[in-house]
Amino acid sequence: MKAGIRSIGWWVPEARLDAQEIAQAYGLPAGAVAGAGLHSRAVAGPDDHPSTMAARATRHALGAAGLALDDLDLLIFAGVTRDWPNPWVAAFGVLHELGAPGCAGFDIANRCAAGIDALWIAKALVESGTHKTVAVCCADRFDHYLGPQDRPARTPFDTMYSAGAATAIVSAEADNTMAGYAHYTNPRLAVHCATGPWSGGSRAPLDRRGLEAGHHLWQVRMSVRDLDDISRYEVEADRHNYPSIMKQAGVDGFDLVACSPLDPGPQLKALQDLGIDPAATLFTVPRLGHIGPADLFLILGIAVASGRAVGNRVAMSMRTSAYANALALIGAGSDPGIRVAGQGVDLRLWQAAPSPERLAEEHTP
């Protein structure tokens, strides 16, 4: 028995801020945001939380697959943010929103790489026979960590973090197979604490002084050397992960690469160096902002829904400062065979595949 992705569903808030509005909100010079490649960003409403958005995306995914809620027996939440602090479990929040008390659930936390890890875990559970239908939910809302909130942005990339959700249904009934997985951990693991809130955990509990200083918000503690080391590490990760999943899947290339770097320039060059056509990509960040691990599901879902010639060899790849992974998805026919449905995305923006020259022009700060 082999497992794959049967369907993908998404839900993205319809409200948007354009580049000029984002620059004003963050106190950046006019043009700084557009210069980093961001045209617009989804904006969450007051009732749009990781659990509520994930539930909406999951309903779309189940509907696309022709499945009922009772068919779902496990839900894995792989988003970065949560409605409530730990030890609250987002998976049960999503199941509560869905009205599915008979379904099992758990969270996996690995920043943006968690979506791929969760897919591989779901594959193993389905193929072992312990579960039949697994939903992998990725939903995030970053504005409480990285929103303007009277704090200046350190770089234009800080303004890209957005809101939305996407869910993949993993099943043995899929018309594709997850055929390869690879990961690569940064040898300099000290970088794991370079970003994130300063207080709110056991090492520095949140107190009034820390709250007033904003230590509960997202912080960046990286030097120029750290950034250079991370850039080198990401290239090493690509050189390790892409060839590994090609070998496992028995292919010599990919027709679509779902990846979501904030700065696509180095990623495009890495793909080219590995013999992968840089035009075999579809970036959602410029129009929607960075929604976390949901980006990869959105890229694949939008590519299918917009009528792009996706092909049957798909790579999903995510890189973080400490960890990177990749997954190969091979369709049984001429395409991935994934059913899709969603709300809040204008598919017309991605109907034409851009040339490598256009990609480089649009996404070079």
XYZ file of C-alpha atoms in Angstrom:
365
model
C 0.000 0.000 0.000
C 1.286 3.453 -0.987
C 0.017 6.780 0.303
C -0.148 10.161 -1.379
C -1.989 13.485 -1.333
C -5.626 12.937 -2.331
C -6.732 16.570 -2.137
C -5.738 20.080 -1.060
C -8.035 22.745 0.316
C -7.284 26.319 1.315
C -8.795 29.362 2.944
C -7.114 32.779 2.752
C -8.581 36.032 4.116
C -9.900 38.176 1.281
C -8.657 41.482 2.744
C -5.330 42.721 1.339
C -2.787 45.447 1.993
C -0.799 46.635 -1.013
C 2.921 47.360 -0.909
C 2.491 51.076 -0.227
C 0.060 50.446 2.645
C 2.403 47.855 4.150
C 5.359 50.231 3.970
C 3.365 52.951 5.731
C 2.172 50.562 8.450
C 5.726 49.443 9.233
C 7.340 52.845 8.918
C 9.462 51.858 5.932
C 10.415 54.081 2.969
C 8.010 54.032 0.061
C 9.071 51.351 -2.389
C 11.063 49.315 0.145
C 8.412 46.602 0.377
C 7.781 46.423 -3.380
C 11.528 46.375 -3.899
C 11.719 43.174 -1.851
C 9.186 41.544 -4.191
C 6.022 41.904 -2.094
C 3.022 43.271 -4.024
C 0.280 42.569 -1.476
C -0.413 40.588 1.666
C -3.465 38.857 3.105
C -4.860 40.444 6.259
C -6.625 38.387 8.937
C -9.985 39.466 10.289
C -10.950 39.411 13.979
C -12.303 35.838 13.761
C -9.499 34.453 11.597
C -7.306 32.345 13.868
C -5.130 29.305 13.120
C -7.831 26.898 14.338
C -10.741 28.597 12.538
C -8.847 29.066 9.259
C -7.542 25.485 9.390
C -11.071 24.169 9.876
C -12.297 26.086 6.820
C -9.389 24.791 4.706
C -10.013 21.238 5.919
C -13.666 21.410 4.911
C -12.589 22.477 1.411
C -10.048 19.619 1.259
C -12.576 17.019 2.378
C -15.140 18.341 -0.083
C -12.661 18.227 -2.956
C -11.856 14.601 -2.105
C -15.512 13.640 -1.900
C -15.102 12.711 1.760
C -17.320 13.329 4.775
C -16.082 14.547 8.136
C -16.664 11.067 9.563
C -14.126 9.690 7.075
C -11.332 11.606 8.817
C -9.566 9.619 11.548
C -6.482 11.779 12.277
C -5.646 15.475 12.027
C -2.072 16.738 12.300
C -1.653 20.482 12.848
C 1.646 21.752 11.409
C 1.299 25.531 11.598
C 3.797 27.833 13.303
C 1.419 30.034 15.311
C -1.420 29.116 17.693
C -4.633 30.643 19.004
C -3.366 30.181 22.553
C 0.084 29.606 24.132
C 1.501 26.168 24.925
C 0.511 23.653 26.152
C -2.694 24.294 24.203
C -2.975 21.819 21.286
C -4.091 23.386 18.018
C -5.228 20.073 16.486
C -8.014 19.792 19.037
C -8.956 23.407 18.436
C -9.391 22.590 14.737
C -11.347 19.414 15.512
C -13.602 21.417 17.842
C -14.257 23.953 15.061
C -15.025 21.077 12.682
C -17.267 19.263 15.153
C -15.231 16.049 14.939
C -14.814 14.674 18.483
C -14.274 11.137 17.196
C -11.058 12.049 15.343
C -7.551 11.809 16.801
C -5.174 14.751 16.611
C -1.767 16.103 17.516
C 0.537 19.029 16.721
C 3.982 19.008 15.153
C 6.205 22.060 15.681
C 9.111 22.569 13.293
C 8.497 26.057 11.947
C 7.831 26.194 8.212
C 9.396 22.780 7.582
C 6.701 21.101 9.689
C 4.313 20.694 6.757
C 6.637 18.336 4.909
C 7.530 16.414 8.068
C 3.814 16.025 8.844
C 3.110 14.706 5.335
C 5.807 12.056 5.720
C 4.457 11.049 9.131
C 0.954 10.822 7.675
C 2.266 8.638 4.843
C 3.900 6.254 7.333
C 0.726 6.004 9.440
C -1.495 5.325 6.417
C 0.865 2.758 4.942
C 1.153 0.983 8.305
C -2.601 0.504 8.303
C -3.246 2.316 11.590
C -4.997 5.238 9.888
C -6.938 5.538 6.632
C -7.504 9.258 6.079
C -5.212 11.900 7.595
C -5.556 15.666 7.329
C -2.359 17.725 7.535
C -3.393 21.288 8.440
C -1.109 24.303 8.100
C -2.588 27.591 9.302
C -0.958 30.743 10.583
C -1.534 34.310 11.625
C 1.685 36.191 12.390
C 0.427 39.707 13.095
C 0.513 39.268 16.886
C 4.244 38.444 16.601
C 5.384 40.425 13.589
C 2.671 42.992 12.972
C 3.404 46.735 12.945
C 2.321 47.231 16.579
C 4.360 50.436 16.826
C 7.600 48.524 16.315
C 9.833 49.207 13.293
C 10.640 46.442 10.828
C 14.293 45.418 10.787
C 14.122 44.432 7.116
C 11.407 44.518 4.417
C 11.184 40.726 4.773
C 9.645 41.211 8.244
C 6.573 42.618 6.499
C 5.894 39.471 4.446
C 4.424 37.303 7.215
C 0.734 36.901 6.507
C -2.359 34.817 7.341
C -4.214 31.873 5.853
C -4.554 28.102 5.866
C -4.210 25.031 3.662
C -4.901 21.357 4.312
C -3.728 18.230 2.508
C -5.653 14.964 2.785
C -3.292 11.973 2.838
C -4.733 8.612 1.834
C -3.953 5.362 0.060
C -6.765 6.336 -2.335
C -4.636 9.117 -3.832
C -3.556 9.119 -7.485
C 0.044 9.834 -6.516
C 2.718 8.594 -4.163
C 5.030 10.354 -1.762
C 8.132 8.676 -3.107
C 11.069 10.356 -1.401
C 12.005 12.399 1.653
C 15.234 14.043 2.766
C 16.332 16.418 5.512
C 19.468 18.351 6.378
C 20.182 19.981 9.749
C 22.425 23.024 10.090
C 25.733 21.901 11.686
C 25.714 25.216 13.588
C 22.700 24.330 15.713
C 23.243 27.354 17.957
C 21.292 29.277 15.318
C 18.099 27.613 16.580
C 17.636 30.423 19.126
C 18.476 33.283 16.758
C 14.837 34.185 16.068
C 11.673 34.167 18.111
C 10.351 35.813 21.291
C 12.823 36.437 24.099
C 10.448 35.660 26.948
C 7.454 33.476 27.616
C 9.188 30.136 28.234
C 10.985 28.415 31.100
C 14.292 30.265 30.588
C 12.670 33.700 30.724
C 9.071 33.676 31.966
C 7.004 36.584 30.744
C 6.667 39.311 33.375
C 5.426 42.893 33.340
C 8.867 44.286 32.497
C 9.309 41.881 29.573
C 5.814 42.600 28.338
C 6.394 46.356 28.384
C 9.686 45.842 26.504
C 7.978 43.699 23.853
C 10.064 40.612 24.585
C 7.036 38.419 23.858
C 7.147 39.538 20.216
C 9.299 38.060 17.466
C 12.957 39.019 17.833
C 15.926 38.624 15.486
C 19.309 38.050 17.097
C 21.495 37.331 14.084
C 24.756 38.982 13.108
C 26.017 39.475 9.567
C 28.198 36.404 10.063
C 25.154 34.372 11.110
C 23.310 35.440 7.966
C 26.263 34.501 5.762
C 26.558 31.113 7.469
C 22.831 30.473 7.006
C 23.050 31.336 3.316
C 25.865 28.825 2.858
C 23.954 26.225 4.842
C 20.836 26.633 2.690
C 22.854 25.967 -0.465
C 24.315 22.848 1.175
C 20.803 21.734 2.140
C 19.550 22.028 -1.441
C 22.562 20.137 -2.778
C 21.812 17.357 -0.306
C 18.012 17.188 -0.363
C 17.094 17.546 -4.052
C 19.445 14.836 -5.386
C 18.388 12.563 -2.519
C 14.672 12.717 -3.278
C 15.355 12.397 -7.018
C 17.244 9.184 -6.379
C 14.576 7.792 -4.063
C 11.801 8.624 -6.535
C 13.737 7.360 -9.544
C 13.478 10.605 -11.513
C 16.023 12.910 -13.136
C 14.181 16.166 -12.485
C 10.915 17.790 -11.428
C 8.100 19.401 -13.377
C 7.028 21.599 -10.450
C 8.982 22.725 -7.408
C 6.950 24.040 -4.474
C 9.296 26.145 -2.357
C 8.712 29.363 -0.446
C 11.809 31.432 0.313
C 11.345 35.050 1.374
C 14.183 35.931 -1.011
C 13.716 33.702 -4.090
C 16.926 34.795 -5.859
C 19.307 32.307 -4.162
C 16.695 29.533 -4.431
C 16.307 30.053 -8.180
C 20.069 29.911 -8.636
C 20.307 26.753 -6.541
C 17.664 25.066 -8.697
C 19.491 26.074 -11.838
C 22.792 24.747 -10.480
C 21.090 21.412 -9.781
C 19.730 21.179 -13.324
C 16.142 22.023 -12.314
C 14.373 24.553 -14.538
C 13.836 27.734 -12.461
C 10.601 28.295 -14.408
C 9.207 25.121 -12.810
C 8.145 27.166 -9.808
C 5.155 29.099 -8.586
C 5.652 31.626 -5.794
C 2.645 32.747 -3.760
C 4.502 35.108 -1.395
C 4.477 38.175 -3.697
C 0.656 38.281 -3.789
C -0.389 36.623 -0.521
C 2.579 37.089 1.784
C 4.330 34.269 3.627
C 1.745 32.062 5.374
C 4.224 29.563 6.838
C 4.159 25.881 5.841
C 0.768 26.433 4.191
C 2.661 28.112 1.331
C 3.736 24.762 -0.102
C 0.204 23.328 -0.114
C -1.086 26.566 -1.636
C 1.551 26.506 -4.380
C 0.632 22.968 -5.388
C -3.112 23.566 -5.078
C -3.037 26.838 -7.027
C -0.868 25.301 -9.756
C -3.476 22.568 -10.286
C -6.524 24.838 -9.939
C -5.182 27.530 -12.271
C -4.733 25.067 -15.123
C -0.941 25.111 -15.168
C 0.796 22.173 -16.862
C 2.040 20.744 -13.560
C 3.392 17.405 -14.768
C 3.593 14.314 -12.601
C 6.941 14.937 -10.842
C 6.600 17.376 -7.961
C 9.126 18.449 -5.348
C 8.144 20.173 -2.109
C 11.006 21.896 -0.326
C 11.341 24.114 2.731
C 14.394 25.685 4.346
C 14.724 27.294 7.779
C 17.816 28.647 9.517
C 18.347 25.380 11.411
C 16.649 22.694 9.349
C 15.610 21.974 5.763
C 13.654 19.153 4.171
C 12.217 18.043 0.846
C 9.666 15.573 -0.444
C 9.034 14.012 -3.861
C 5.472 13.430 -5.054
C 5.007 11.259 -8.155
C 1.661 11.098 -9.977
C 0.285 7.888 -11.433
C -0.682 9.647 -14.665
C 0.406 12.770 -16.486
C -0.211 15.039 -13.485
C -0.266 14.730 -9.664
C -3.929 13.698 -9.680
C -4.764 16.003 -6.754
C -8.297 17.331 -6.288
C -8.386 20.945 -5.123
C -10.803 23.541 -3.742
C -10.423 26.763 -1.832
C -11.507 30.290 -1.067
C -9.811 33.690 -1.017
C -7.322 33.314 -3.897
C -7.581 34.893 -7.352
C -6.338 32.035 -9.533
C -5.937 34.317 -12.549
C -2.751 35.729 -11.004
C -0.964 32.393 -11.520
C -2.411 31.002 -14.741
C 0.671 31.704 -16.865
C 4.013 30.127 -16.048
C 6.636 32.907 -15.813
C 9.952 32.744 -17.607
C 13.182 32.470 -15.573
C 14.035 36.040 -16.631
C 10.708 37.350 -15.332
C 11.102 35.433 -12.064
C 14.533 36.903 -11.507
C 13.294 40.404 -12.340
C 10.237 40.218 -10.061
C 11.959 38.674 -7.067
C 15.348 40.340 -6.850
C 15.405 43.001 -4.086
